[in-house]
mmCIF file with all atom_site columns, C-alpha atoms in Angstrom:
data_model
loop_
_atom_site.group_PDB
_atom_site.id
_atom_site.type_symbol
_atom_site.label_atom_id
_atom_site.label_alt_id
_atom_site.label_comp_id
_atom_site.label_asym_id
_atom_site.label_entity_id
_atom_site.label_seq_id
_atom_site.pdbx_PDB_ins_code
_atom_site.Cartn_x
_atom_site.Cartn_y
_atom_site.Cartn_z
_atom_site.occupancy
_atom_site.B_iso_or_equiv
_atom_site.pdbx_formal_charge
_atom_site.auth_seq_id
_atom_site.auth_comp_id
_atom_site.auth_asym_id
_atom_site.auth_atom_id
_atom_site.pdbx_PDB_model_num
ATOM 1   C CA . UNK A 1 1   ? -6.433  -4.880  -16.173 1.00 0.00 ? 28  UNK A CA 1
ATOM 2   C CA . UNK A 1 2   ? -5.373  -3.685  -12.712 1.00 0.00 ? 29  UNK A CA 1
ATOM 3   C CA . UNK A 1 3   ? -2.197  -1.885  -13.745 1.00 0.00 ? 30  UNK A CA 1
ATOM 4   C CA . UNK A 1 4   ? -0.904  1.357   -12.344 1.00 0.00 ? 31  UNK A CA 1
ATOM 5   C CA . UNK A 1 5   ? 2.262   2.604   -14.027 1.00 0.00 ? 32  UNK A CA 1
ATOM 6   C CA . UNK A 1 6   ? 4.873   4.943   -12.574 1.00 0.00 ? 33  UNK A CA 1
ATOM 7   C CA . UNK A 1 7   ? 7.829   6.759   -14.099 1.00 0.00 ? 34  UNK A CA 1
ATOM 8   C CA . UNK A 1 8   ? 10.680  6.968   -13.581 1.00 0.00 ? 35  UNK A CA 1
ATOM 9   C CA . UNK A 1 9   ? 11.602  3.723   -11.839 1.00 0.00 ? 36  UNK A CA 1
ATOM 10  C CA . UNK A 1 10  ? 14.633  5.334   -10.200 1.00 0.00 ? 37  UNK A CA 1
ATOM 11  C CA . UNK A 1 11  ? 15.486  8.998   -9.618  1.00 0.00 ? 38  UNK A CA 1
ATOM 12  C CA . UNK A 1 12  ? 18.556  10.615  -8.109  1.00 0.00 ? 39  UNK A CA 1
ATOM 13  C CA . UNK A 1 13  ? 18.341  14.347  -7.474  1.00 0.00 ? 40  UNK A CA 1
ATOM 14  C CA . UNK A 1 14  ? 20.245  17.034  -5.668  1.00 0.00 ? 41  UNK A CA 1
ATOM 15  C CA . UNK A 1 15  ? 18.710  19.186  -2.981  1.00 0.00 ? 42  UNK A CA 1
ATOM 16  C CA . UNK A 1 16  ? 18.374  22.161  -5.356  1.00 0.00 ? 43  UNK A CA 1
ATOM 17  C CA . UNK A 1 17  ? 16.824  20.235  -8.247  1.00 0.00 ? 44  UNK A CA 1
ATOM 18  C CA . UNK A 1 18  ? 13.214  20.244  -9.439  1.00 0.00 ? 45  UNK A CA 1
ATOM 19  C CA . UNK A 1 19  ? 11.828  16.942  -10.666 1.00 0.00 ? 46  UNK A CA 1
ATOM 20  C CA . UNK A 1 20  ? 8.448   15.260  -11.159 1.00 0.00 ? 47  UNK A CA 1
ATOM 21  C CA . UNK A 1 21  ? 7.097   11.780  -10.594 1.00 0.00 ? 48  UNK A CA 1
ATOM 22  C CA . UNK A 1 22  ? 4.349   10.516  -12.867 1.00 0.00 ? 49  UNK A CA 1
ATOM 23  C CA . UNK A 1 23  ? 1.577   7.985   -12.387 1.00 0.00 ? 50  UNK A CA 1
ATOM 24  C CA . UNK A 1 24  ? -1.053  6.679   -14.801 1.00 0.00 ? 51  UNK A CA 1
ATOM 25  C CA . UNK A 1 25  ? -3.997  4.289   -14.586 1.00 0.00 ? 52  UNK A CA 1
ATOM 26  C CA . UNK A 1 26  ? -6.653  3.253   -17.093 1.00 0.00 ? 53  UNK A CA 1
ATOM 27  C CA . UNK A 1 27  ? -9.036  1.379   -14.810 1.00 0.00 ? 54  UNK A CA 1
ATOM 28  C CA . UNK A 1 28  ? -11.570 4.211   -14.688 1.00 0.00 ? 55  UNK A CA 1
ATOM 29  C CA . UNK A 1 29  ? -10.718 4.868   -11.046 1.00 0.00 ? 56  UNK A CA 1
ATOM 30  C CA . UNK A 1 30  ? -11.610 8.326   -9.765  1.00 0.00 ? 57  UNK A CA 1
ATOM 31  C CA . UNK A 1 31  ? -9.464  8.253   -6.605  1.00 0.00 ? 58  UNK A CA 1
ATOM 32  C CA . UNK A 1 32  ? -5.667  8.418   -6.780  1.00 0.00 ? 59  UNK A CA 1
ATOM 33  C CA . UNK A 1 33  ? -3.071  8.455   -4.037  1.00 0.00 ? 60  UNK A CA 1
ATOM 34  C CA . UNK A 1 34  ? 0.561   9.219   -3.269  1.00 0.00 ? 61  UNK A CA 1
ATOM 35  C CA . UNK A 1 35  ? 2.348   7.282   -0.564  1.00 0.00 ? 62  UNK A CA 1
ATOM 36  C CA . UNK A 1 36  ? 5.889   7.424   0.824   1.00 0.00 ? 63  UNK A CA 1
ATOM 37  C CA . UNK A 1 37  ? 7.489   4.219   2.026   1.00 0.00 ? 64  UNK A CA 1
ATOM 38  C CA . UNK A 1 38  ? 10.720  3.678   3.951   1.00 0.00 ? 65  UNK A CA 1
ATOM 39  C CA . UNK A 1 39  ? 12.444  0.302   3.913   1.00 0.00 ? 66  UNK A CA 1
ATOM 40  C CA . UNK A 1 40  ? 10.603  -2.502  5.747   1.00 0.00 ? 67  UNK A CA 1
ATOM 41  C CA . UNK A 1 41  ? 7.845   -0.093  6.864   1.00 0.00 ? 68  UNK A CA 1
ATOM 42  C CA . UNK A 1 42  ? 4.237   0.234   5.681   1.00 0.00 ? 69  UNK A CA 1
ATOM 43  C CA . UNK A 1 43  ? 3.328   2.947   3.166   1.00 0.00 ? 70  UNK A CA 1
ATOM 44  C CA . UNK A 1 44  ? 2.514   6.376   4.625   1.00 0.00 ? 71  UNK A CA 1
ATOM 45  C CA . UNK A 1 45  ? -0.293  8.287   2.955   1.00 0.00 ? 72  UNK A CA 1
ATOM 46  C CA . UNK A 1 46  ? 0.674   11.701  1.574   1.00 0.00 ? 73  UNK A CA 1
ATOM 47  C CA . UNK A 1 47  ? -2.186  12.874  -0.675  1.00 0.00 ? 74  UNK A CA 1
ATOM 48  C CA . UNK A 1 48  ? -5.562  11.690  -1.942  1.00 0.00 ? 75  UNK A CA 1
ATOM 49  C CA . UNK A 1 49  ? -7.321  12.988  -5.049  1.00 0.00 ? 76  UNK A CA 1
ATOM 50  C CA . UNK A 1 50  ? -11.002 12.289  -5.509  1.00 0.00 ? 77  UNK A CA 1
ATOM 51  C CA . UNK A 1 51  ? -12.606 13.256  -8.824  1.00 0.00 ? 78  UNK A CA 1
ATOM 52  C CA . UNK A 1 52  ? -9.443  15.176  -9.696  1.00 0.00 ? 79  UNK A CA 1
ATOM 53  C CA . UNK A 1 53  ? -9.682  17.336  -6.585  1.00 0.00 ? 80  UNK A CA 1
ATOM 54  C CA . UNK A 1 54  ? -7.323  17.175  -3.630  1.00 0.00 ? 81  UNK A CA 1
ATOM 55  C CA . UNK A 1 55  ? -9.325  15.672  -0.773  1.00 0.00 ? 82  UNK A CA 1
ATOM 56  C CA . UNK A 1 56  ? -6.629  14.707  1.713   1.00 0.00 ? 83  UNK A CA 1
ATOM 57  C CA . UNK A 1 57  ? -3.219  16.250  2.453   1.00 0.00 ? 84  UNK A CA 1
ATOM 58  C CA . UNK A 1 58  ? -1.568  14.482  5.357   1.00 0.00 ? 85  UNK A CA 1
ATOM 59  C CA . UNK A 1 59  ? 0.365   17.600  6.451   1.00 0.00 ? 86  UNK A CA 1
ATOM 60  C CA . UNK A 1 60  ? 3.000   17.020  3.797   1.00 0.00 ? 87  UNK A CA 1
ATOM 61  C CA . UNK A 1 61  ? 5.765   19.687  3.470   1.00 0.00 ? 88  UNK A CA 1
ATOM 62  C CA . UNK A 1 62  ? 5.251   22.145  0.622   1.00 0.00 ? 89  UNK A CA 1
ATOM 63  C CA . UNK A 1 63  ? 8.389   20.900  -1.162  1.00 0.00 ? 90  UNK A CA 1
ATOM 64  C CA . UNK A 1 64  ? 6.047   18.117  -2.370  1.00 0.00 ? 91  UNK A CA 1
ATOM 65  C CA . UNK A 1 65  ? 3.369   19.443  -4.736  1.00 0.00 ? 92  UNK A CA 1
ATOM 66  C CA . UNK A 1 66  ? 0.760   17.075  -6.189  1.00 0.00 ? 93  UNK A CA 1
ATOM 67  C CA . UNK A 1 67  ? -1.176  17.611  -9.385  1.00 0.00 ? 94  UNK A CA 1
ATOM 68  C CA . UNK A 1 68  ? -4.001  15.679  -11.029 1.00 0.00 ? 95  UNK A CA 1
ATOM 69  C CA . UNK A 1 69  ? -4.290  16.886  -14.660 1.00 0.00 ? 96  UNK A CA 1
ATOM 70  C CA . UNK A 1 70  ? -7.092  14.420  -15.490 1.00 0.00 ? 97  UNK A CA 1
ATOM 71  C CA . UNK A 1 71  ? -8.766  11.291  -14.178 1.00 0.00 ? 98  UNK A CA 1
ATOM 72  C CA . UNK A 1 72  ? -5.969  9.009   -15.424 1.00 0.00 ? 99  UNK A CA 1
ATOM 73  C CA . UNK A 1 73  ? -2.877  10.973  -14.465 1.00 0.00 ? 100 UNK A CA 1
ATOM 74  C CA . UNK A 1 74  ? -1.267  11.978  -11.193 1.00 0.00 ? 101 UNK A CA 1
ATOM 75  C CA . UNK A 1 75  ? 1.967   13.900  -10.772 1.00 0.00 ? 102 UNK A CA 1
ATOM 76  C CA . UNK A 1 76  ? 4.145   14.697  -7.782  1.00 0.00 ? 103 UNK A CA 1
ATOM 77  C CA . UNK A 1 77  ? 6.384   17.722  -8.223  1.00 0.00 ? 104 UNK A CA 1
ATOM 78  C CA . UNK A 1 78  ? 9.522   17.791  -6.110  1.00 0.00 ? 105 UNK A CA 1
ATOM 79  C CA . UNK A 1 79  ? 11.587  20.844  -5.193  1.00 0.00 ? 106 UNK A CA 1
ATOM 80  C CA . UNK A 1 80  ? 14.317  21.515  -2.627  1.00 0.00 ? 107 UNK A CA 1
ATOM 81  C CA . UNK A 1 81  ? 14.103  18.053  -1.107  1.00 0.00 ? 108 UNK A CA 1
ATOM 82  C CA . UNK A 1 82  ? 16.134  16.858  1.853   1.00 0.00 ? 109 UNK A CA 1
ATOM 83  C CA . UNK A 1 83  ? 18.162  13.633  2.101   1.00 0.00 ? 110 UNK A CA 1
ATOM 84  C CA . UNK A 1 84  ? 15.566  12.259  4.552   1.00 0.00 ? 111 UNK A CA 1
ATOM 85  C CA . UNK A 1 85  ? 13.014  12.428  1.711   1.00 0.00 ? 112 UNK A CA 1
ATOM 86  C CA . UNK A 1 86  ? 14.807  9.517   0.058   1.00 0.00 ? 113 UNK A CA 1
ATOM 87  C CA . UNK A 1 87  ? 12.263  6.676   -0.101  1.00 0.00 ? 114 UNK A CA 1
ATOM 88  C CA . UNK A 1 88  ? 10.068  4.589   -2.374  1.00 0.00 ? 115 UNK A CA 1
ATOM 89  C CA . UNK A 1 89  ? 7.182   6.734   -3.645  1.00 0.00 ? 116 UNK A CA 1
ATOM 90  C CA . UNK A 1 90  ? 4.077   4.773   -4.479  1.00 0.00 ? 117 UNK A CA 1
ATOM 91  C CA . UNK A 1 91  ? 1.053   5.758   -6.491  1.00 0.00 ? 118 UNK A CA 1
ATOM 92  C CA . UNK A 1 92  ? -2.253  3.949   -6.056  1.00 0.00 ? 119 UNK A CA 1
ATOM 93  C CA . UNK A 1 93  ? -5.771  4.181   -7.444  1.00 0.00 ? 120 UNK A CA 1
ATOM 94  C CA . UNK A 1 94  ? -9.242  2.959   -6.508  1.00 0.00 ? 121 UNK A CA 1
ATOM 95  C CA . UNK A 1 95  ? -12.900 3.604   -6.958  1.00 0.00 ? 122 UNK A CA 1
ATOM 96  C CA . UNK A 1 96  ? -14.188 6.404   -4.767  1.00 0.00 ? 123 UNK A CA 1
ATOM 97  C CA . UNK A 1 97  ? -15.424 4.914   -1.514  1.00 0.00 ? 124 UNK A CA 1
ATOM 98  C CA . UNK A 1 98  ? -19.198 5.207   -1.309  1.00 0.00 ? 125 UNK A CA 1
ATOM 99  C CA . UNK A 1 99  ? -20.473 1.955   0.144   1.00 0.00 ? 126 UNK A CA 1
ATOM 100 C CA . UNK A 1 100 ? -17.618 1.069   2.460   1.00 0.00 ? 127 UNK A CA 1
ATOM 101 C CA . UNK A 1 101 ? -15.843 -1.269  0.091   1.00 0.00 ? 128 UNK A CA 1
ATOM 102 C CA . UNK A 1 102 ? -13.219 -0.630  -2.545  1.00 0.00 ? 129 UNK A CA 1
ATOM 103 C CA . UNK A 1 103 ? -9.860  -2.050  -3.549  1.00 0.00 ? 130 UNK A CA 1
ATOM 104 C CA . UNK A 1 104 ? -6.714  0.028   -3.863  1.00 0.00 ? 131 UNK A CA 1
ATOM 105 C CA . UNK A 1 105 ? -4.136  -0.924  -6.488  1.00 0.00 ? 132 UNK A CA 1
ATOM 106 C CA . UNK A 1 106 ? -0.520  0.176   -6.272  1.00 0.00 ? 133 UNK A CA 1
ATOM 107 C CA . UNK A 1 107 ? 2.045   0.995   -8.912  1.00 0.00 ? 134 UNK A CA 1
ATOM 108 C CA . UNK A 1 108 ? 5.614   -0.370  -8.825  1.00 0.00 ? 135 UNK A CA 1
ATOM 109 C CA . UNK A 1 109 ? 6.964   2.788   -7.223  1.00 0.00 ? 136 UNK A CA 1
ATOM 110 C CA . UNK A 1 110 ? 9.740   5.297   -7.885  1.00 0.00 ? 137 UNK A CA 1
ATOM 111 C CA . UNK A 1 111 ? 12.916  4.829   -5.859  1.00 0.00 ? 138 UNK A CA 1
ATOM 112 C CA . UNK A 1 112 ? 14.013  8.387   -5.016  1.00 0.00 ? 139 UNK A CA 1
ATOM 113 C CA . UNK A 1 113 ? 17.459  9.234   -3.720  1.00 0.00 ? 140 UNK A CA 1
ATOM 114 C CA . UNK A 1 114 ? 18.221  12.807  -2.633  1.00 0.00 ? 141 UNK A CA 1
ATOM 115 C CA . UNK A 1 115 ? 21.912  13.666  -2.524  1.00 0.00 ? 142 UNK A CA 1
ATOM 116 C CA . UNK B 2 1   ? -7.553  7.241   13.090  1.00 0.00 ? 61  UNK B CA 1
ATOM 117 C CA . UNK B 2 2   ? -8.122  3.565   13.693  1.00 0.00 ? 62  UNK B CA 1
ATOM 118 C CA . UNK B 2 3   ? -5.131  1.351   14.494  1.00 0.00 ? 63  UNK B CA 1
ATOM 119 C CA . UNK B 2 4   ? -4.230  -2.091  13.177  1.00 0.00 ? 64  UNK B CA 1
ATOM 120 C CA . UNK B 2 5   ? -1.778  -4.206  15.146  1.00 0.00 ? 65  UNK B CA 1
ATOM 121 C CA . UNK B 2 6   ? -0.006  -6.766  12.998  1.00 0.00 ? 66  UNK B CA 1
ATOM 122 C CA . UNK B 2 7   ? 2.076   -9.648  14.340  1.00 0.00 ? 67  UNK B CA 1
ATOM 123 C CA . UNK B 2 8   ? 4.622   -11.044 14.197  1.00 0.00 ? 68  UNK B CA 1
ATOM 124 C CA . UNK B 2 9   ? 6.893   -8.347  12.766  1.00 0.00 ? 69  UNK B CA 1
ATOM 125 C CA . UNK B 2 10  ? 9.499   -10.840 11.577  1.00 0.00 ? 70  UNK B CA 1
ATOM 126 C CA . UNK B 2 11  ? 9.231   -14.505 10.703  1.00 0.00 ? 71  UNK B CA 1
ATOM 127 C CA . UNK B 2 12  ? 12.037  -16.754 9.464   1.00 0.00 ? 72  UNK B CA 1
ATOM 128 C CA . UNK B 2 13  ? 11.038  -20.327 8.720   1.00 0.00 ? 73  UNK B CA 1
ATOM 129 C CA . UNK B 2 14  ? 12.136  -23.379 6.748   1.00 0.00 ? 74  UNK B CA 1
ATOM 130 C CA . UNK B 2 15  ? 10.532  -24.382 3.491   1.00 0.00 ? 75  UNK B CA 1
ATOM 131 C CA . UNK B 2 16  ? 7.518   -26.600 4.101   1.00 0.00 ? 76  UNK B CA 1
ATOM 132 C CA . UNK B 2 17  ? 6.510   -25.084 7.446   1.00 0.00 ? 77  UNK B CA 1
ATOM 133 C CA . UNK B 2 18  ? 3.161   -23.445 8.130   1.00 0.00 ? 78  UNK B CA 1
ATOM 134 C CA . UNK B 2 19  ? 2.682   -19.936 9.495   1.00 0.00 ? 79  UNK B CA 1
ATOM 135 C CA . UNK B 2 20  ? -0.001  -17.485 10.537  1.00 0.00 ? 80  UNK B CA 1
ATOM 136 C CA . UNK B 2 21  ? 0.047   -13.680 10.504  1.00 0.00 ? 81  UNK B CA 1
ATOM 137 C CA . UNK B 2 22  ? -2.453  -11.730 12.593  1.00 0.00 ? 82  UNK B CA 1
ATOM 138 C CA . UNK B 2 23  ? -4.044  -8.288  12.312  1.00 0.00 ? 83  UNK B CA 1
ATOM 139 C CA . UNK B 2 24  ? -6.054  -6.978  15.245  1.00 0.00 ? 84  UNK B CA 1
ATOM 140 C CA . UNK B 2 25  ? -7.938  -3.800  16.011  1.00 0.00 ? 85  UNK B CA 1
ATOM 141 C CA . UNK B 2 26  ? -10.325 -2.487  18.634  1.00 0.00 ? 86  UNK B CA 1
ATOM 142 C CA . UNK B 2 27  ? -12.316 -0.851  15.828  1.00 0.00 ? 87  UNK B CA 1
ATOM 143 C CA . UNK B 2 28  ? -14.599 -2.273  13.174  1.00 0.00 ? 88  UNK B CA 1
ATOM 144 C CA . UNK B 2 29  ? -13.464 -2.088  9.570   1.00 0.00 ? 89  UNK B CA 1
ATOM 145 C CA . UNK B 2 30  ? -15.879 -2.286  6.648   1.00 0.00 ? 90  UNK B CA 1
ATOM 146 C CA . UNK B 2 31  ? -13.320 -4.318  4.739   1.00 0.00 ? 91  UNK B CA 1
ATOM 147 C CA . UNK B 2 32  ? -9.732  -5.458  5.081   1.00 0.00 ? 92  UNK B CA 1
ATOM 148 C CA . UNK B 2 33  ? -7.111  -6.081  2.436   1.00 0.00 ? 93  UNK B CA 1
ATOM 149 C CA . UNK B 2 34  ? -3.930  -8.133  2.422   1.00 0.00 ? 94  UNK B CA 1
ATOM 150 C CA . UNK B 2 35  ? -0.962  -7.189  0.297   1.00 0.00 ? 95  UNK B CA 1
ATOM 151 C CA . UNK B 2 36  ? 2.396   -8.801  -0.440  1.00 0.00 ? 96  UNK B CA 1
ATOM 152 C CA . UNK B 2 37  ? 5.374   -6.658  -1.357  1.00 0.00 ? 97  UNK B CA 1
ATOM 153 C CA . UNK B 2 38  ? 8.819   -7.579  -2.638  1.00 0.00 ? 98  UNK B CA 1
ATOM 154 C CA . UNK B 2 39  ? 11.830  -5.266  -2.118  1.00 0.00 ? 99  UNK B CA 1
ATOM 155 C CA . UNK B 2 40  ? 11.792  -2.274  -4.454  1.00 0.00 ? 100 UNK B CA 1
ATOM 156 C CA . UNK B 2 41  ? 8.324   -3.082  -5.808  1.00 0.00 ? 101 UNK B CA 1
ATOM 157 C CA . UNK B 2 42  ? 4.833   -1.871  -5.008  1.00 0.00 ? 102 UNK B CA 1
ATOM 158 C CA . UNK B 2 43  ? 2.405   -3.848  -2.813  1.00 0.00 ? 103 UNK B CA 1
ATOM 159 C CA . UNK B 2 44  ? 0.351   -6.410  -4.712  1.00 0.00 ? 104 UNK B CA 1
ATOM 160 C CA . UNK B 2 45  ? -3.227  -6.974  -3.585  1.00 0.00 ? 105 UNK B CA 1
ATOM 161 C CA . UNK B 2 46  ? -3.784  -10.594 -2.525  1.00 0.00 ? 106 UNK B CA 1
ATOM 162 C CA . UNK B 2 47  ? -7.346  -10.516 -1.236  1.00 0.00 ? 107 UNK B CA 1
ATOM 163 C CA . UNK B 2 48  ? -10.115 -8.334  0.181   1.00 0.00 ? 108 UNK B CA 1
ATOM 164 C CA . UNK B 2 49  ? -12.377 -9.629  2.959   1.00 0.00 ? 109 UNK B CA 1
ATOM 165 C CA . UNK B 2 50  ? -15.663 -7.877  3.570   1.00 0.00 ? 110 UNK B CA 1
ATOM 166 C CA . UNK B 2 51  ? -18.114 -10.068 5.486   1.00 0.00 ? 111 UNK B CA 1
ATOM 167 C CA . UNK B 2 52  ? -17.630 -11.007 9.149   1.00 0.00 ? 112 UNK B CA 1
ATOM 168 C CA . UNK B 2 53  ? -16.554 -14.646 9.420   1.00 0.00 ? 113 UNK B CA 1
ATOM 169 C CA . UNK B 2 54  ? -15.499 -14.765 5.779   1.00 0.00 ? 114 UNK B CA 1
ATOM 170 C CA . UNK B 2 55  ? -12.806 -17.239 4.713   1.00 0.00 ? 115 UNK B CA 1
ATOM 171 C CA . UNK B 2 56  ? -11.018 -16.927 1.380   1.00 0.00 ? 116 UNK B CA 1
ATOM 172 C CA . UNK B 2 57  ? -8.426  -19.260 -0.095  1.00 0.00 ? 117 UNK B CA 1
ATOM 173 C CA . UNK B 2 58  ? -5.732  -18.425 -2.624  1.00 0.00 ? 118 UNK B CA 1
ATOM 174 C CA . UNK B 2 59  ? -3.787  -21.632 -3.356  1.00 0.00 ? 119 UNK B CA 1
ATOM 175 C CA . UNK B 2 60  ? -1.776  -22.243 -0.143  1.00 0.00 ? 120 UNK B CA 1
ATOM 176 C CA . UNK B 2 61  ? -2.931  -18.989 1.473   1.00 0.00 ? 121 UNK B CA 1
ATOM 177 C CA . UNK B 2 62  ? -6.049  -18.850 3.666   1.00 0.00 ? 122 UNK B CA 1
ATOM 178 C CA . UNK B 2 63  ? -7.495  -15.526 4.804   1.00 0.00 ? 123 UNK B CA 1
ATOM 179 C CA . UNK B 2 64  ? -10.055 -15.079 7.579   1.00 0.00 ? 124 UNK B CA 1
ATOM 180 C CA . UNK B 2 65  ? -12.051 -12.047 8.679   1.00 0.00 ? 125 UNK B CA 1
ATOM 181 C CA . UNK B 2 66  ? -13.237 -12.095 12.267  1.00 0.00 ? 126 UNK B CA 1
ATOM 182 C CA . UNK B 2 67  ? -16.949 -12.315 13.019  1.00 0.00 ? 127 UNK B CA 1
ATOM 183 C CA . UNK B 2 68  ? -16.911 -8.790  14.459  1.00 0.00 ? 128 UNK B CA 1
ATOM 184 C CA . UNK B 2 69  ? -14.778 -7.467  11.561  1.00 0.00 ? 129 UNK B CA 1
ATOM 185 C CA . UNK B 2 70  ? -12.077 -6.292  13.970  1.00 0.00 ? 130 UNK B CA 1
ATOM 186 C CA . UNK B 2 71  ? -9.415  -8.867  13.201  1.00 0.00 ? 131 UNK B CA 1
ATOM 187 C CA . UNK B 2 72  ? -8.045  -10.945 10.354  1.00 0.00 ? 132 UNK B CA 1
ATOM 188 C CA . UNK B 2 73  ? -5.473  -13.650 9.801   1.00 0.00 ? 133 UNK B CA 1
ATOM 189 C CA . UNK B 2 74  ? -3.374  -14.989 6.954   1.00 0.00 ? 134 UNK B CA 1
ATOM 190 C CA . UNK B 2 75  ? -2.325  -18.629 7.093   1.00 0.00 ? 135 UNK B CA 1
ATOM 191 C CA . UNK B 2 76  ? 0.261   -20.055 4.692   1.00 0.00 ? 136 UNK B CA 1
ATOM 192 C CA . UNK B 2 77  ? 0.521   -23.816 4.332   1.00 0.00 ? 137 UNK B CA 1
ATOM 193 C CA . UNK B 2 78  ? 3.809   -25.442 3.302   1.00 0.00 ? 138 UNK B CA 1
ATOM 194 C CA . UNK B 2 79  ? 5.654   -22.164 2.797   1.00 0.00 ? 139 UNK B CA 1
ATOM 195 C CA . UNK B 2 80  ? 8.014   -21.870 -0.167  1.00 0.00 ? 140 UNK B CA 1
ATOM 196 C CA . UNK B 2 81  ? 10.986  -19.518 -0.781  1.00 0.00 ? 141 UNK B CA 1
ATOM 197 C CA . UNK B 2 82  ? 8.813   -17.647 -3.297  1.00 0.00 ? 142 UNK B CA 1
ATOM 198 C CA . UNK B 2 83  ? 6.523   -16.618 -0.426  1.00 0.00 ? 143 UNK B CA 1
ATOM 199 C CA . UNK B 2 84  ? 9.315   -14.439 0.985   1.00 0.00 ? 144 UNK B CA 1
ATOM 200 C CA . UNK B 2 85  ? 8.323   -10.779 1.247   1.00 0.00 ? 145 UNK B CA 1
ATOM 201 C CA . UNK B 2 86  ? 6.599   -8.113  3.295   1.00 0.00 ? 146 UNK B CA 1
ATOM 202 C CA . UNK B 2 87  ? 2.969   -8.899  4.104   1.00 0.00 ? 147 UNK B CA 1
ATOM 203 C CA . UNK B 2 88  ? 0.707   -5.959  4.873   1.00 0.00 ? 148 UNK B CA 1
ATOM 204 C CA . UNK B 2 89  ? -2.841  -5.875  6.170   1.00 0.00 ? 149 UNK B CA 1
ATOM 205 C CA . UNK B 2 90  ? -4.857  -2.715  5.592   1.00 0.00 ? 150 UNK B CA 1
ATOM 206 C CA . UNK B 2 91  ? -8.298  -1.733  6.814   1.00 0.00 ? 151 UNK B CA 1
ATOM 207 C CA . UNK B 2 92  ? -10.600 0.670   5.024   1.00 0.00 ? 152 UNK B CA 1
ATOM 208 C CA . UNK B 2 93  ? -11.273 3.851   6.986   1.00 0.00 ? 153 UNK B CA 1
ATOM 209 C CA . UNK B 2 94  ? -13.862 6.449   6.107   1.00 0.00 ? 154 UNK B CA 1
ATOM 210 C CA . UNK B 2 95  ? -12.834 8.933   3.428   1.00 0.00 ? 155 UNK B CA 1
ATOM 211 C CA . UNK B 2 96  ? -10.814 6.758   1.098   1.00 0.00 ? 156 UNK B CA 1
ATOM 212 C CA . UNK B 2 97  ? -8.059  6.073   3.609   1.00 0.00 ? 157 UNK B CA 1
ATOM 213 C CA . UNK B 2 98  ? -6.394  2.743   4.206   1.00 0.00 ? 158 UNK B CA 1
ATOM 214 C CA . UNK B 2 99  ? -5.006  2.047   7.673   1.00 0.00 ? 159 UNK B CA 1
ATOM 215 C CA . UNK B 2 100 ? -1.972  -0.205  7.417   1.00 0.00 ? 160 UNK B CA 1
ATOM 216 C CA . UNK B 2 101 ? -0.584  -2.632  9.928   1.00 0.00 ? 161 UNK B CA 1
ATOM 217 C CA . UNK B 2 102 ? 3.158   -2.434  10.623  1.00 0.00 ? 162 UNK B CA 1
ATOM 218 C CA . UNK B 2 103 ? 3.831   -5.343  8.276   1.00 0.00 ? 163 UNK B CA 1
ATOM 219 C CA . UNK B 2 104 ? 5.290   -8.826  8.640   1.00 0.00 ? 164 UNK B CA 1
ATOM 220 C CA . UNK B 2 105 ? 8.649   -9.589  7.032   1.00 0.00 ? 165 UNK B CA 1
ATOM 221 C CA . UNK B 2 106 ? 8.599   -13.246 6.036   1.00 0.00 ? 166 UNK B CA 1
ATOM 222 C CA . UNK B 2 107 ? 11.716  -15.142 5.034   1.00 0.00 ? 167 UNK B CA 1
ATOM 223 C CA . UNK B 2 108 ? 11.374  -18.747 3.871   1.00 0.00 ? 168 UNK B CA 1
ATOM 224 C CA . UNK B 2 109 ? 14.664  -20.614 3.722   1.00 0.00 ? 169 UNK B CA 1
ATOM 225 C CA . UNK B 2 110 ? 15.218  -23.537 1.379   1.00 0.00 ? 170 UNK B CA 1
#
């Protein structure tokens, strides 16, 4: 099973709202990721969690707040977003890279629209 | 950060034609992955190549990893409308980071 699930599938929120995106995997992976993707562009890395600890933050604005409650779950808390934050948000998971080889599996994404 | 140059950016072909997508870098990658993505969905992993010179086949898709592990190609034989999508190559960088190419938008017309 190589499934990563994400909820919700679609989300529309105002600039003053607070919402959360959720991601779950049961592959025993200990690395989890958030990406942002604009139409017809490659995914852009936002955050990496390794063994439930934040290991990479790609200078993401503080209105995006990640959380990794346990090894299977990853959340992205959203607050005071801007219309330009509208995008497809992707979660991914993998083994932790130790020997230079791992495979990253993506979820179906959450289509976020900020009004 | 290492860079991956992917070409072409757009490809529109007729059903039954063959095509090749290229990914090139001046840096060595320990492994390289190819993904296919449909609009509104997440990327789906097609293949991972690890060894220099490696060739992998997935039905009508053939993947090659260059001998020096700096470049890779995806060849599709007899393309079908179902092959339409965004194709992404991604190289593994140190620290659990994937470096993505810009992507190739493929449209196969029937």
